[in-house]
Amino acid sequence: MTAADLPRDAPDPDREWSFDELADAYAYPPEAETVPWLRANMVSSLDGAGQHDGRSQPLSSETDMRIFGILRALADVVVVGAETVRLEGYRPARAREVFAERRAAAGQGPAPVIAVVSASLNLDFSLPLFTEPLVPTLVLTGAASSPERRAEAERAGAEVVIAGDGPGVDPERAVAALAERGLRRLLTEGGPRLLGQFVAADVLDELCLTVSPTMTAGTAQRIAGGPSVEVPKRFAVASLLEQDGFLFTRYRRI
């Protein structure tokens, strides 16, 4: 692995980095201890596809999945859209021994909370994501969503969080509601529509983007969808890693 914009005392970039070294490289900034910090983790092909055949896995790599796991291990909560839960077959986050000491020192539980964003609540609440998590899964929805579906989610063991006046979720209120629960290190894994909403609301602080050395053509979505913003949001490069042609970039909002 090679690296750019790293400190002089960084580990040898020509060998595989350890979990601890990568965790240090992707650590949340100090301000995340007191205010919410929302980062996104996405993958894109060279020609801009955020998925292939509806899933991100065909664009990924072994190192990308290692970083995926590390970003989860650093987070208090993983925020994900309902469509991504359905397409990617989401399961509860696992407690990983390699990160147990680090999470305990940061005052975190054994695994991050999963928070599912949904207006329709068209979810299978019998799945392990809702019935078997280490920590209860959160369902973020609006006040006008179906009371019956909210009750079904709660019967399955999920905690319903209202973060909008209509059926859908307001991004700013969602971030605030999670922070009120002490979940300030936020990670979103999409999908594209949810990420687009976070971008449009100007609540995204950081983007971790894996650029996959693949071309897909076709009509796949980009990593962020939905209505365009009036003025493009500017981000600055925070770090850049490379392995096997994959670029692991990290950008922070200016």
PDB file of C-alpha atoms in Angstrom:
ATOM      1  CA  MET A   1       0.000   0.000   0.000  1.00  0.00           C
ATOM      2  CA  THR A   2       1.253   3.492  -0.797  1.00  0.00           C
ATOM      3  CA  ALA A   3       0.147   6.677   0.880  1.00  0.00           C
ATOM      4  CA  ALA A   4       0.124  10.402   0.233  1.00  0.00           C
ATOM      5  CA  ASP A   5      -0.190  13.351   2.617  1.00  0.00           C
ATOM      6  CA  LEU A   6       0.819  11.231   5.618  1.00  0.00           C
ATOM      7  CA  PRO A   7       2.944  12.382   8.569  1.00  0.00           C
ATOM      8  CA  ARG A   8       6.663  11.682   8.461  1.00  0.00           C
ATOM      9  CA  ASP A   9       6.417   9.083  11.210  1.00  0.00           C
ATOM     10  CA  ALA A  10       3.724   7.115   9.354  1.00  0.00           C
ATOM     11  CA  PRO A  11       4.352   3.377   8.921  1.00  0.00           C
ATOM     12  CA  ASP A  12       6.135   2.040   5.865  1.00  0.00           C
ATOM     13  CA  PRO A  13       3.645   2.632   3.016  1.00  0.00           C
ATOM     14  CA  ASP A  14       4.934  -0.362   1.013  1.00  0.00           C
ATOM     15  CA  ARG A  15       3.603  -2.994   3.420  1.00  0.00           C
ATOM     16  CA  GLU A  16       0.089  -3.872   4.506  1.00  0.00           C
ATOM     17  CA  TRP A  17      -1.099  -1.651   7.309  1.00  0.00           C
ATOM     18  CA  SER A  18      -2.299  -3.144  10.580  1.00  0.00           C
ATOM     19  CA  PHE A  19      -5.797  -2.609  11.934  1.00  0.00           C
ATOM     20  CA  ASP A  20      -4.479  -0.181  14.558  1.00  0.00           C
ATOM     21  CA  GLU A  21      -2.538   1.856  12.000  1.00  0.00           C
ATOM     22  CA  LEU A  22      -5.560   2.171   9.748  1.00  0.00           C
ATOM     23  CA  ALA A  23      -7.770   3.000  12.730  1.00  0.00           C
ATOM     24  CA  ASP A  24      -5.383   5.822  13.655  1.00  0.00           C
ATOM     25  CA  ALA A  25      -5.360   7.054  10.054  1.00  0.00           C
ATOM     26  CA  TYR A  26      -9.177   7.163   9.957  1.00  0.00           C
ATOM     27  CA  ALA A  27      -9.766   8.389  13.507  1.00  0.00           C
ATOM     28  CA  TYR A  28     -12.591  10.862  14.021  1.00  0.00           C
ATOM     29  CA  PRO A  29     -11.444  14.432  14.758  1.00  0.00           C
ATOM     30  CA  PRO A  30     -11.347  15.579  18.405  1.00  0.00           C
ATOM     31  CA  GLU A  31     -14.461  17.746  17.957  1.00  0.00           C
ATOM     32  CA  ALA A  32     -16.548  14.581  17.474  1.00  0.00           C
ATOM     33  CA  GLU A  33     -16.308  14.079  21.238  1.00  0.00           C
ATOM     34  CA  THR A  34     -18.678  17.022  21.779  1.00  0.00           C
ATOM     35  CA  VAL A  35     -20.506  17.694  18.483  1.00  0.00           C
ATOM     36  CA  PRO A  36     -21.806  15.298  15.806  1.00  0.00           C
ATOM     37  CA  TRP A  37     -19.476  14.428  12.917  1.00  0.00           C
ATOM     38  CA  LEU A  38     -21.067  12.712   9.918  1.00  0.00           C
ATOM     39  CA  ARG A  39     -18.816  10.809   7.547  1.00  0.00           C
ATOM     40  CA  ALA A  40     -19.860   8.752   4.541  1.00  0.00           C
ATOM     41  CA  ASN A  41     -18.166   5.651   3.182  1.00  0.00           C
ATOM     42  CA  MET A  42     -18.851   4.877  -0.470  1.00  0.00           C
ATOM     43  CA  VAL A  43     -17.258   3.164  -3.457  1.00  0.00           C
ATOM     44  CA  SER A  44     -17.331   4.295  -7.086  1.00  0.00           C
ATOM     45  CA  SER A  45     -16.132   2.867 -10.384  1.00  0.00           C
ATOM     46  CA  LEU A  46     -13.894   4.932 -12.655  1.00  0.00           C
ATOM     47  CA  ASP A  47     -16.908   5.871 -14.742  1.00  0.00           C
ATOM     48  CA  GLY A  48     -18.941   7.050 -11.747  1.00  0.00           C
ATOM     49  CA  ALA A  49     -21.099   4.038 -10.891  1.00  0.00           C
ATOM     50  CA  GLY A  50     -21.896   3.657  -7.211  1.00  0.00           C
ATOM     51  CA  GLN A  51     -23.072   0.069  -7.642  1.00  0.00           C
ATOM     52  CA  HIS A  52     -23.328  -2.784 -10.142  1.00  0.00           C
ATOM     53  CA  ASP A  53     -26.489  -4.849 -10.481  1.00  0.00           C
ATOM     54  CA  GLY A  54     -27.839  -2.953  -7.469  1.00  0.00           C
ATOM     55  CA  ARG A  55     -24.971  -3.830  -5.103  1.00  0.00           C
ATOM     56  CA  SER A  56     -21.658  -2.198  -4.199  1.00  0.00           C
ATOM     57  CA  GLN A  57     -19.772  -5.458  -3.573  1.00  0.00           C
ATOM     58  CA  PRO A  58     -18.719  -6.019  -7.244  1.00  0.00           C
ATOM     59  CA  LEU A  59     -16.760  -2.739  -7.080  1.00  0.00           C
ATOM     60  CA  SER A  60     -15.013  -3.570  -3.809  1.00  0.00           C
ATOM     61  CA  SER A  61     -11.766  -5.309  -2.813  1.00  0.00           C
ATOM     62  CA  GLU A  62     -10.275  -7.049   0.219  1.00  0.00           C
ATOM     63  CA  THR A  63      -8.611  -3.837   1.413  1.00  0.00           C
ATOM     64  CA  ASP A  64     -11.791  -1.861   0.801  1.00  0.00           C
ATOM     65  CA  MET A  65     -13.657  -4.298   3.040  1.00  0.00           C
ATOM     66  CA  ARG A  66     -10.970  -3.983   5.739  1.00  0.00           C
ATOM     67  CA  ILE A  67     -11.414  -0.218   5.719  1.00  0.00           C
ATOM     68  CA  PHE A  68     -15.192  -0.706   5.678  1.00  0.00           C
ATOM     69  CA  GLY A  69     -14.867  -2.724   8.892  1.00  0.00           C
ATOM     70  CA  ILE A  70     -12.523  -0.216  10.494  1.00  0.00           C
ATOM     71  CA  LEU A  71     -14.823   2.722   9.745  1.00  0.00           C
ATOM     72  CA  ARG A  72     -17.666   0.807  11.360  1.00  0.00           C
ATOM     73  CA  ALA A  73     -15.524  -0.042  14.389  1.00  0.00           C
ATOM     74  CA  LEU A  74     -14.729   3.649  14.910  1.00  0.00           C
ATOM     75  CA  ALA A  75     -18.360   4.787  14.666  1.00  0.00           C
ATOM     76  CA  ASP A  76     -21.004   5.176  17.349  1.00  0.00           C
ATOM     77  CA  VAL A  77     -23.764   4.648  14.801  1.00  0.00           C
ATOM     78  CA  VAL A  78     -24.079   3.491  11.186  1.00  0.00           C
ATOM     79  CA  VAL A  79     -26.864   5.322   9.345  1.00  0.00           C
ATOM     80  CA  VAL A  80     -28.276   3.533   6.313  1.00  0.00           C
ATOM     81  CA  GLY A  81     -31.251   3.903   3.997  1.00  0.00           C
ATOM     82  CA  ALA A  82     -34.014   1.307   3.867  1.00  0.00           C
ATOM     83  CA  GLU A  83     -33.367   0.454   0.215  1.00  0.00           C
ATOM     84  CA  THR A  84     -29.727  -0.309   0.979  1.00  0.00           C
ATOM     85  CA  VAL A  85     -30.822  -2.541   3.864  1.00  0.00           C
ATOM     86  CA  ARG A  86     -33.031  -4.470   1.450  1.00  0.00           C
ATOM     87  CA  LEU A  87     -30.504  -4.716  -1.412  1.00  0.00           C
ATOM     88  CA  GLU A  88     -27.351  -5.395   0.607  1.00  0.00           C
ATOM     89  CA  GLY A  89     -28.889  -7.812   3.106  1.00  0.00           C
ATOM     90  CA  TYR A  90     -27.834  -5.828   6.180  1.00  0.00           C
ATOM     91  CA  ARG A  91     -27.114  -7.691   9.389  1.00  0.00           C
ATOM     92  CA  PRO A  92     -26.339  -6.367  12.895  1.00  0.00           C
ATOM     93  CA  ALA A  93     -22.869  -4.938  13.465  1.00  0.00           C
ATOM     94  CA  ARG A  94     -20.500  -7.429  15.110  1.00  0.00           C
ATOM     95  CA  ALA A  95     -18.294  -6.918  18.151  1.00  0.00           C
ATOM     96  CA  ARG A  96     -14.684  -7.395  17.049  1.00  0.00           C
ATOM     97  CA  GLU A  97     -12.031  -8.344  19.596  1.00  0.00           C
ATOM     98  CA  VAL A  98      -9.325  -6.393  17.768  1.00  0.00           C
ATOM     99  CA  PHE A  99     -11.236  -3.159  18.453  1.00  0.00           C
ATOM    100  CA  ALA A 100     -12.647  -3.963  21.902  1.00  0.00           C
ATOM    101  CA  GLU A 101     -10.007  -2.040  23.852  1.00  0.00           C
ATOM    102  CA  ARG A 102     -10.131   0.954  21.510  1.00  0.00           C
ATOM    103  CA  ARG A 103     -13.926   1.183  21.706  1.00  0.00           C
ATOM    104  CA  ALA A 104     -13.936   0.816  25.481  1.00  0.00           C
ATOM    105  CA  ALA A 105     -11.366   3.615  25.812  1.00  0.00           C
ATOM    106  CA  ALA A 106     -13.581   5.842  23.656  1.00  0.00           C
ATOM    107  CA  GLY A 107     -16.594   5.111  25.875  1.00  0.00           C
ATOM    108  CA  GLN A 108     -18.307   3.116  23.118  1.00  0.00           C
ATOM    109  CA  GLY A 109     -20.312  -0.085  23.326  1.00  0.00           C
ATOM    110  CA  PRO A 110     -19.062  -3.361  21.849  1.00  0.00           C
ATOM    111  CA  ALA A 111     -20.482  -2.570  18.387  1.00  0.00           C
ATOM    112  CA  PRO A 112     -21.981   0.438  16.628  1.00  0.00           C
ATOM    113  CA  VAL A 113     -25.719   0.999  16.560  1.00  0.00           C
ATOM    114  CA  ILE A 114     -27.396   0.545  13.162  1.00  0.00           C
ATOM    115  CA  ALA A 115     -29.906   3.304  12.356  1.00  0.00           C
ATOM    116  CA  VAL A 116     -32.220   2.642   9.395  1.00  0.00           C
ATOM    117  CA  VAL A 117     -33.829   5.641   7.677  1.00  0.00           C
ATOM    118  CA  SER A 118     -37.267   4.939   6.203  1.00  0.00           C
ATOM    119  CA  ALA A 119     -40.433   6.877   5.408  1.00  0.00           C
ATOM    120  CA  SER A 120     -42.537   3.887   4.297  1.00  0.00           C
ATOM    121  CA  LEU A 121     -41.184   1.487   6.955  1.00  0.00           C
ATOM    122  CA  ASN A 122     -41.415  -1.191   4.272  1.00  0.00           C
ATOM    123  CA  LEU A 123     -38.921  -3.397   6.081  1.00  0.00           C
ATOM    124  CA  ASP A 124     -38.835  -7.025   7.146  1.00  0.00           C
ATOM    125  CA  PHE A 125     -38.789  -6.656  10.920  1.00  0.00           C
ATOM    126  CA  SER A 126     -38.255 -10.407  11.365  1.00  0.00           C
ATOM    127  CA  LEU A 127     -34.677 -10.076  10.082  1.00  0.00           C
ATOM    128  CA  PRO A 128     -31.735 -10.464  12.524  1.00  0.00           C
ATOM    129  CA  LEU A 129     -30.945  -6.746  12.042  1.00  0.00           C
ATOM    130  CA  PHE A 130     -34.017  -5.988  14.133  1.00  0.00           C
ATOM    131  CA  THR A 131     -34.382  -9.104  16.282  1.00  0.00           C
ATOM    132  CA  GLU A 132     -30.792 -10.079  17.148  1.00  0.00           C
ATOM    133  CA  PRO A 133     -28.509  -7.011  17.382  1.00  0.00           C
ATOM    134  CA  LEU A 134     -26.010  -6.545  20.209  1.00  0.00           C
ATOM    135  CA  VAL A 135     -27.557  -3.113  20.708  1.00  0.00           C
ATOM    136  CA  PRO A 136     -31.112  -2.273  19.584  1.00  0.00           C
ATOM    137  CA  THR A 137     -31.423  -1.118  15.980  1.00  0.00           C
ATOM    138  CA  LEU A 138     -32.851   2.369  15.548  1.00  0.00           C
ATOM    139  CA  VAL A 139     -35.494   3.155  12.928  1.00  0.00           C
ATOM    140  CA  LEU A 140     -35.496   6.821  11.923  1.00  0.00           C
ATOM    141  CA  THR A 141     -38.771   7.973  10.404  1.00  0.00           C
ATOM    142  CA  GLY A 142     -41.209  10.877  10.283  1.00  0.00           C
ATOM    143  CA  ALA A 143     -44.161  11.698  12.498  1.00  0.00           C
ATOM    144  CA  ALA A 144     -46.606  11.050   9.638  1.00  0.00           C
ATOM    145  CA  SER A 145     -45.306   7.531   8.926  1.00  0.00           C
ATOM    146  CA  SER A 146     -47.525   4.510   9.562  1.00  0.00           C
ATOM    147  CA  PRO A 147     -48.265   4.054  13.289  1.00  0.00           C
ATOM    148  CA  GLU A 148     -48.913   0.364  12.646  1.00  0.00           C
ATOM    149  CA  ARG A 149     -45.500  -0.138  11.038  1.00  0.00           C
ATOM    150  CA  ARG A 150     -43.810   1.804  13.844  1.00  0.00           C
ATOM    151  CA  ALA A 151     -45.507  -0.459  16.381  1.00  0.00           C
ATOM    152  CA  GLU A 152     -44.364  -3.534  14.438  1.00  0.00           C
ATOM    153  CA  ALA A 153     -40.773  -2.268  14.511  1.00  0.00           C
ATOM    154  CA  GLU A 154     -40.950  -1.793  18.265  1.00  0.00           C
ATOM    155  CA  ARG A 155     -42.428  -5.257  18.812  1.00  0.00           C
ATOM    156  CA  ALA A 156     -39.443  -6.684  16.926  1.00  0.00           C
ATOM    157  CA  GLY A 157     -37.081  -4.933  19.358  1.00  0.00           C
ATOM    158  CA  ALA A 158     -36.152  -1.820  17.371  1.00  0.00           C
ATOM    159  CA  GLU A 159     -36.305   1.705  18.796  1.00  0.00           C
ATOM    160  CA  VAL A 160     -38.271   4.162  16.652  1.00  0.00           C
ATOM    161  CA  VAL A 161     -36.908   7.714  16.473  1.00  0.00           C
ATOM    162  CA  ILE A 162     -39.070  10.492  15.012  1.00  0.00           C
ATOM    163  CA  ALA A 163     -36.911  12.924  13.023  1.00  0.00           C
ATOM    164  CA  GLY A 164     -39.340  14.712  10.714  1.00  0.00           C
ATOM    165  CA  ASP A 165     -42.826  16.207  10.626  1.00  0.00           C
ATOM    166  CA  GLY A 166     -43.954  14.398   7.463  1.00  0.00           C
ATOM    167  CA  PRO A 167     -43.522  10.703   6.659  1.00  0.00           C
ATOM    168  CA  GLY A 168     -39.840  11.167   5.818  1.00  0.00           C
ATOM    169  CA  VAL A 169     -36.754  12.121   7.807  1.00  0.00           C
ATOM    170  CA  ASP A 170     -35.213  15.584   7.989  1.00  0.00           C
ATOM    171  CA  PRO A 171     -31.414  15.112   7.752  1.00  0.00           C
ATOM    172  CA  GLU A 172     -30.571  17.829  10.274  1.00  0.00           C
ATOM    173  CA  ARG A 173     -33.071  16.482  12.791  1.00  0.00           C
ATOM    174  CA  ALA A 174     -31.771  12.948  12.271  1.00  0.00           C
ATOM    175  CA  VAL A 175     -28.194  14.008  13.058  1.00  0.00           C
ATOM    176  CA  ALA A 176     -29.383  15.987  16.095  1.00  0.00           C
ATOM    177  CA  ALA A 177     -31.550  13.126  17.378  1.00  0.00           C
ATOM    178  CA  LEU A 178     -28.641  10.688  17.207  1.00  0.00           C
ATOM    179  CA  ALA A 179     -26.283  13.154  18.900  1.00  0.00           C
ATOM    180  CA  GLU A 180     -28.817  13.599  21.725  1.00  0.00           C
ATOM    181  CA  ARG A 181     -28.424   9.859  22.362  1.00  0.00           C
ATOM    182  CA  GLY A 182     -24.666  10.276  22.655  1.00  0.00           C
ATOM    183  CA  LEU A 183     -24.118   8.961  19.121  1.00  0.00           C
ATOM    184  CA  ARG A 184     -21.863  11.704  17.770  1.00  0.00           C
ATOM    185  CA  ARG A 185     -19.459   9.685  15.595  1.00  0.00           C
ATOM    186  CA  LEU A 186     -21.798   9.038  12.690  1.00  0.00           C
ATOM    187  CA  LEU A 187     -21.092   6.923   9.627  1.00  0.00           C
ATOM    188  CA  THR A 188     -23.433   6.601   6.661  1.00  0.00           C
ATOM    189  CA  GLU A 189     -23.035   3.859   4.070  1.00  0.00           C
ATOM    190  CA  GLY A 190     -25.753   5.224   1.795  1.00  0.00           C
ATOM    191  CA  GLY A 191     -27.469   4.468  -0.359  1.00  0.00           C
ATOM    192  CA  PRO A 192     -27.187   7.210  -2.950  1.00  0.00           C
ATOM    193  CA  ARG A 193     -30.534   8.834  -2.180  1.00  0.00           C
ATOM    194  CA  LEU A 194     -29.785   9.105   1.540  1.00  0.00           C
ATOM    195  CA  LEU A 195     -26.292  10.472   0.886  1.00  0.00           C
ATOM    196  CA  GLY A 196     -27.778  12.992  -1.539  1.00  0.00           C
ATOM    197  CA  GLN A 197     -30.142  14.173   1.183  1.00  0.00           C
ATOM    198  CA  PHE A 198     -27.271  14.637   3.624  1.00  0.00           C
ATOM    199  CA  VAL A 199     -25.305  16.594   1.007  1.00  0.00           C
ATOM    200  CA  ALA A 200     -28.279  18.808   0.111  1.00  0.00           C
ATOM    201  CA  ALA A 201     -28.880  19.547   3.811  1.00  0.00           C
ATOM    202  CA  ASP A 202     -25.182  20.433   4.226  1.00  0.00           C
ATOM    203  CA  VAL A 203     -24.691  18.077   7.179  1.00  0.00           C
ATOM    204  CA  LEU A 204     -22.005  15.852   5.628  1.00  0.00           C
ATOM    205  CA  ASP A 205     -18.613  16.556   7.232  1.00  0.00           C
ATOM    206  CA  GLU A 206     -16.433  13.926   5.556  1.00  0.00           C
ATOM    207  CA  LEU A 207     -16.456  11.538   2.611  1.00  0.00           C
ATOM    208  CA  CYS A 208     -14.387   8.355   2.529  1.00  0.00           C
ATOM    209  CA  LEU A 209     -14.513   7.345  -1.124  1.00  0.00           C
ATOM    210  CA  THR A 210     -12.947   4.236  -2.601  1.00  0.00           C
ATOM    211  CA  VAL A 211     -12.230   4.712  -6.299  1.00  0.00           C
ATOM    212  CA  SER A 212     -12.413   1.247  -7.840  1.00  0.00           C
ATOM    213  CA  PRO A 213     -10.250   0.583 -10.938  1.00  0.00           C
ATOM    214  CA  THR A 214     -13.283  -0.740 -12.810  1.00  0.00           C
ATOM    215  CA  MET A 215     -15.567   0.417 -15.597  1.00  0.00           C
ATOM    216  CA  THR A 216     -19.215  -0.613 -15.608  1.00  0.00           C
ATOM    217  CA  ALA A 217     -21.003   1.487 -18.265  1.00  0.00           C
ATOM    218  CA  GLY A 218     -24.765   1.021 -17.939  1.00  0.00           C
ATOM    219  CA  THR A 219     -27.110   3.257 -15.974  1.00  0.00           C
ATOM    220  CA  ALA A 220     -26.048   2.620 -12.373  1.00  0.00           C
ATOM    221  CA  GLN A 221     -26.609   5.389  -9.840  1.00  0.00           C
ATOM    222  CA  ARG A 222     -23.810   7.661  -8.717  1.00  0.00           C
ATOM    223  CA  ILE A 223     -22.834   7.617  -5.039  1.00  0.00           C
ATOM    224  CA  ALA A 224     -25.219  10.510  -4.305  1.00  0.00           C
ATOM    225  CA  GLY A 225     -28.627  11.084  -5.869  1.00  0.00           C
ATOM    226  CA  GLY A 226     -31.674  13.284  -5.523  1.00  0.00           C
ATOM    227  CA  PRO A 227     -32.100  16.980  -6.305  1.00  0.00           C
ATOM    228  CA  SER A 228     -29.000  18.987  -7.080  1.00  0.00           C
ATOM    229  CA  VAL A 229     -27.681  21.647  -4.711  1.00  0.00           C
ATOM    230  CA  GLU A 230     -27.735  25.306  -5.718  1.00  0.00           C
ATOM    231  CA  VAL A 231     -23.988  25.698  -5.197  1.00  0.00           C
ATOM    232  CA  PRO A 232     -21.636  22.655  -5.310  1.00  0.00           C
ATOM    233  CA  LYS A 233     -20.245  21.737  -1.900  1.00  0.00           C
ATOM    234  CA  ARG A 234     -16.450  21.997  -1.641  1.00  0.00           C
ATOM    235  CA  PHE A 235     -14.314  19.393   0.137  1.00  0.00           C
ATOM    236  CA  ALA A 236     -10.552  19.191   0.670  1.00  0.00           C
ATOM    237  CA  VAL A 237      -8.335  16.109   0.535  1.00  0.00           C
ATOM    238  CA  ALA A 238      -7.532  14.802   4.023  1.00  0.00           C
ATOM    239  CA  SER A 239      -5.664  11.615   3.042  1.00  0.00           C
ATOM    240  CA  LEU A 240      -5.025   9.271   0.133  1.00  0.00           C
ATOM    241  CA  LEU A 241      -4.040   5.593   0.167  1.00  0.00           C
ATOM    242  CA  GLU A 242      -3.514   3.203  -2.757  1.00  0.00           C
ATOM    243  CA  GLN A 243      -3.376  -0.568  -3.107  1.00  0.00           C
ATOM    244  CA  ASP A 244      -3.803  -2.804  -6.155  1.00  0.00           C
ATOM    245  CA  GLY A 245      -5.053   0.140  -8.187  1.00  0.00           C
ATOM    246  CA  PHE A 246      -7.768   1.074  -5.676  1.00  0.00           C
ATOM    247  CA  LEU A 247      -7.613   4.631  -4.319  1.00  0.00           C
ATOM    248  CA  PHE A 248      -8.840   5.128  -0.760  1.00  0.00           C
ATOM    249  CA  THR A 249      -9.574   8.835  -0.498  1.00  0.00           C
ATOM    250  CA  ARG A 250     -10.783  10.913   2.402  1.00  0.00           C
ATOM    251  CA  TYR A 251     -12.227  14.401   1.944  1.00  0.00           C
ATOM    252  CA  ARG A 252     -13.359  16.896   4.567  1.00  0.00           C
ATOM    253  CA  ARG A 253     -15.812  19.730   4.088  1.00  0.00           C
ATOM    254  CA  ILE A 254     -14.159  23.125   3.684  1.00  0.00           C
TER     255      ILE A 254
END
